[in-house]
Coordinates of C-alpha atoms and ligand atoms in Angstrom, one line a residue:
M1 CA -48.5 70.5 44.7
A2 CA -47.4 73.4 42.4
I3 CA -49.2 74.4 39.1
V4 CA -46.6 73.6 36.4
A5 CA -46.6 75.7 33.3
P6 CA -44.2 74.8 30.5
S7 CA -43.0 77.9 28.6
F8 CA -43.4 77.4 24.7
L9 CA -40.5 79.8 24.1
S10 CA -38.3 76.8 24.3
A11 CA -40.5 74.6 22.1
N12 CA -39.8 73.4 18.6
F13 CA -41.7 75.9 16.4
L14 CA -41.3 73.7 13.3
N15 CA -43.3 71.0 15.0
L16 CA -45.5 72.7 17.6
E17 CA -48.3 70.2 17.2
A18 CA -46.0 67.5 18.7
D19 CA -44.9 69.7 21.6
C20 CA -48.7 70.8 22.2
K21 CA -49.6 66.9 22.3
M22 CA -46.7 66.2 24.6
I23 CA -47.8 68.9 27.1
N24 CA -51.3 67.7 26.7
E25 CA -50.3 64.2 27.6
S26 CA -48.1 65.2 30.5
E27 CA -49.0 66.2 34.0
A28 CA -48.5 70.0 33.2
D29 CA -51.4 72.2 34.2
W30 CA -51.1 75.2 32.0
F31 CA -49.7 76.3 28.7
H32 CA -47.4 79.4 29.3
L33 CA -47.1 81.5 26.2
D34 CA -44.5 84.5 26.1
V35 CA -45.5 87.4 23.8
M36 CA -42.5 89.7 23.1
D37 CA -42.5 93.0 21.1
G38 CA -38.8 94.0 20.7
R39 CA -39.6 97.1 22.5
F40 CA -40.3 96.3 26.2
V41 CA -37.9 93.3 25.8
P42 CA -35.0 92.8 23.4
N43 CA -36.5 89.9 21.7
I44 CA -39.6 89.3 19.4
T45 CA -41.7 86.1 19.7
F46 CA -45.2 85.5 18.4
G47 CA -48.7 87.1 18.8
P48 CA -52.4 86.2 18.8
M49 CA -52.2 84.2 15.5
I50 CA -50.0 81.5 16.9
I51 CA -51.9 81.5 20.2
E52 CA -55.0 80.8 18.3
F53 CA -53.5 77.7 16.7
I54 CA -52.1 76.5 20.0
R55 CA -55.5 77.1 21.7
K56 CA -57.1 74.7 19.4
T57 CA -55.0 71.8 20.6
T58 CA -55.7 71.9 24.2
T59 CA -58.3 72.3 26.9
K60 CA -55.6 73.2 29.4
V61 CA -55.4 76.9 30.8
C62 CA -53.6 79.2 28.3
D63 CA -51.5 81.4 30.4
V64 CA -50.4 84.4 28.2
H65 CA -47.6 86.6 29.4
L66 CA -47.4 89.8 27.6
M67 CA -43.9 91.5 27.4
I68 CA -45.3 94.3 25.3
V69 CA -45.7 98.1 25.7
E70 CA -49.3 99.4 25.4
P71 CA -50.8 96.0 26.1
E72 CA -54.3 97.6 26.1
K73 CA -54.2 97.9 22.3
Y74 CA -54.0 94.0 22.1
V75 CA -56.1 92.7 25.1
E76 CA -59.1 92.0 23.0
D77 CA -57.1 90.1 20.3
F78 CA -55.5 87.9 22.9
K79 CA -59.1 87.2 24.3
K80 CA -60.3 86.3 20.8
A81 CA -57.1 84.1 20.5
G82 CA -58.4 82.2 23.4
A83 CA -56.3 83.4 26.5
D84 CA -57.8 82.4 29.9
M85 CA -55.0 84.3 32.0
L86 CA -53.6 87.5 30.6
T87 CA -50.6 89.0 32.4
V88 CA -49.2 92.4 31.7
H89 CA -45.9 94.0 33.1
E90 CA -46.2 96.6 35.7
E91 CA -43.4 98.5 34.1
C92 CA -45.4 98.8 30.8
C93 CA -48.7 100.1 32.4
V94 CA -49.2 103.8 33.3
H95 CA -52.7 103.1 34.0
L96 CA -52.3 99.6 35.7
H97 CA -55.7 99.6 37.5
R98 CA -57.5 100.4 34.1
N99 CA -55.5 97.6 32.2
I100 CA -56.6 95.1 34.9
Q101 CA -60.2 96.0 34.7
Q102 CA -60.0 95.8 30.8
I103 CA -58.7 92.2 31.1
K104 CA -61.4 91.2 33.7
S105 CA -64.2 92.9 31.7
L106 CA -63.4 90.6 28.8
G107 CA -63.8 87.5 31.1
M108 CA -60.0 86.6 31.4
Q109 CA -58.1 86.3 34.6
A110 CA -55.7 89.2 35.2
G111 CA -52.2 88.8 36.1
V112 CA -49.4 91.5 36.7
A113 CA -45.7 90.8 36.1
L114 CA -42.7 92.4 38.0
N115 CA -39.3 92.6 36.6
P116 CA -36.5 91.7 39.1
H117 CA -36.0 95.4 40.1
T118 CA -39.7 96.2 40.8
P119 CA -40.7 95.6 44.5
V120 CA -43.7 93.5 45.2
E121 CA -44.9 96.4 47.3
S122 CA -45.6 98.4 44.1
L123 CA -48.8 96.1 43.6
K124 CA -50.1 97.0 47.1
E125 CA -53.1 99.1 45.8
V126 CA -54.2 96.5 43.2
L127 CA -53.5 93.3 44.8
D128 CA -57.2 92.7 45.7
D129 CA -58.1 93.2 42.0
I130 CA -55.8 90.7 40.4
D131 CA -55.8 86.8 40.0
M132 CA -52.0 86.4 39.9
V133 CA -48.6 88.1 40.3
L134 CA -45.8 86.8 38.1
I135 CA -42.5 87.4 39.7
M136 CA -39.8 87.4 37.0
S137 CA -36.7 85.5 38.4
V138 CA -34.7 86.5 35.4
N139 CA -34.6 89.6 33.2
P140 CA -37.5 89.1 30.7
G141 CA -36.6 88.4 27.1
F142 CA -34.9 85.1 26.8
G143 CA -35.1 81.5 28.1
G144 CA -32.2 79.5 29.6
Q145 CA -31.0 82.3 32.0
K146 CA -29.9 81.9 35.6
F147 CA -32.4 82.1 38.5
I148 CA -31.9 85.4 40.5
P149 CA -31.5 84.3 44.1
N150 CA -33.3 87.4 45.6
T151 CA -36.5 86.2 44.1
L152 CA -37.0 84.0 47.1
N153 CA -37.2 87.2 49.3
K154 CA -39.7 88.6 47.1
I155 CA -41.8 85.5 47.0
R156 CA -41.8 85.5 50.8
T157 CA -42.8 89.2 51.1
L158 CA -45.6 88.7 48.6
R159 CA -46.9 85.6 50.2
H160 CA -47.1 87.4 53.5
M161 CA -48.9 90.3 52.0
I162 CA -51.4 87.8 50.3
N163 CA -52.1 85.8 53.4
E164 CA -52.5 88.8 55.7
R165 CA -55.3 90.0 53.4
G166 CA -56.9 86.4 53.1
L167 CA -56.6 86.6 49.3
S168 CA -56.3 83.7 46.8
T169 CA -54.0 85.5 44.4
K170 CA -51.5 83.2 42.9
I171 CA -47.8 83.6 42.8
E172 CA -46.2 82.6 39.6
I173 CA -42.5 82.4 39.2
D174 CA -40.9 82.7 35.7
G175 CA -37.3 82.2 34.6
G176 CA -34.5 79.8 35.6
I177 CA -36.5 77.2 37.3
T178 CA -34.7 73.7 37.6
L179 CA -35.4 70.4 39.3
E180 CA -32.7 71.7 41.8
N181 CA -34.4 75.0 42.8
A182 CA -38.2 74.1 42.3
H183 CA -38.6 72.9 45.9
A184 CA -37.2 76.0 47.5
I185 CA -39.2 78.3 45.3
V186 CA -42.6 76.6 46.3
K187 CA -41.4 76.5 49.9
A188 CA -41.0 80.3 49.9
G189 CA -44.7 80.6 48.8
A190 CA -45.0 80.2 45.1
D191 CA -48.1 78.5 43.4
V192 CA -47.2 78.3 39.7
L193 CA -43.8 77.4 38.2
V194 CA -43.0 78.3 34.6
A195 CA -40.3 76.1 33.0
G196 CA -39.0 76.6 29.6
N197 CA -35.5 75.1 29.0
T198 CA -35.7 72.7 32.0
V199 CA -38.6 71.0 30.3
F200 CA -38.1 71.3 26.6
K201 CA -34.3 70.9 26.5
S202 CA -34.5 67.7 28.8
K203 CA -34.2 64.2 27.5
D204 CA -37.7 63.3 28.5
P205 CA -39.8 66.4 28.8
K206 CA -43.0 64.4 30.0
D207 CA -40.8 62.9 32.8
T208 CA -39.2 66.2 33.8
I209 CA -42.8 67.7 34.2
A210 CA -43.9 64.6 36.4
Q211 CA -40.6 65.3 38.5
L212 CA -41.5 69.0 38.9
K213 CA -44.9 68.0 40.1
K214 CA -43.5 65.4 42.5
I215 CA -40.7 67.7 43.8
T216 CA -43.2 70.3 44.8
R217 CA -45.8 68.1 46.4
Ligands
LIG301 C1 -38.7 84.9 29.7 C2 -40.0 84.3 29.7 C3 -40.0 82.9 30.1 C4 -39.0 81.9 29.6 C5 -38.4 81.1 30.8 O1 -38.7 86.3 29.4 O2 -40.9 85.0 30.4 O3 -41.2 82.4 30.4 O4 -39.5 81.1 28.7 O5 -37.5 80.3 30.2 P1 -36.6 79.4 31.2 O6 -37.4 78.5 32.1 O7 -35.7 78.6 30.2 O8 -35.8 80.3 32.1
LIG302 ZN1 -43.0 84.0 30.7

C-alpha cells in the first residue's frame, strides 16, 4: 500500500486547523508541505512559521518540499519548525552532497527532488546517501496541473537503480496524481503519492484519501 501525503498547497488557509484535523483523522500517512520562494519557482507560499503551527496539530510525518534556491540557509529553521523529512531540489544545489549531509546531521531524513527534465541518473552518486527521491510529475510551482506521462519511465528506471543496490530509498511522486492514475504510478515503482487537488478539491477528502490507499494496495 502506498504512503499517501496530501499536499497542503490546496488546503483552505483561512481554516487550516480544520484541514489539519481532517488529515489527522484520515488514513493519510504524511503531511506534504510545499515551500516556494518565487525564485526557483514562479510562486510564493509559506515558510517555517506556518509549518511550526501545522506541526503542533499532528504526530504524522511532516514531509517538507523545499522549492527554494540556497536551501542551506534555511535547513536549520525547518528543523526547528518540526520537519521530519526535508527535500531539496537537485537543480538548486551546487553542492548537493553537502546539502544532504547538512539535513542528516540535524536528524532529519533527506530527500532530493527532480524536475521533469532532470534525469534520475543525475542522483547516481548520492543515491546511497538519501532517504527519498521526489520525482516531480509536473513542473513545480502550482497545484492542479496535468501528470506528465514520461514520469512512469523515470519511476521504472529509478526503481531498478534502487533495487539493484539493495537500497530502501523511497520514491515519492508529486503532481497531477488522481484516482485514475494512482495505481499505474505505484505499479511502476512509487512508494509515496502526493496529492493536492485530488484530495482537497474533492467532495469528501477523507474518503478520497481512503480510496487512494485502497487503489494502491
Ligand atoms: C507543486 C507541488 C505539489 C502540488 C501538487 O509544485 O510540489 O506538491 O501541491 O498538487 P496537485 O496534486 O494538485 O498536482
Ligand atoms: Zn510538493
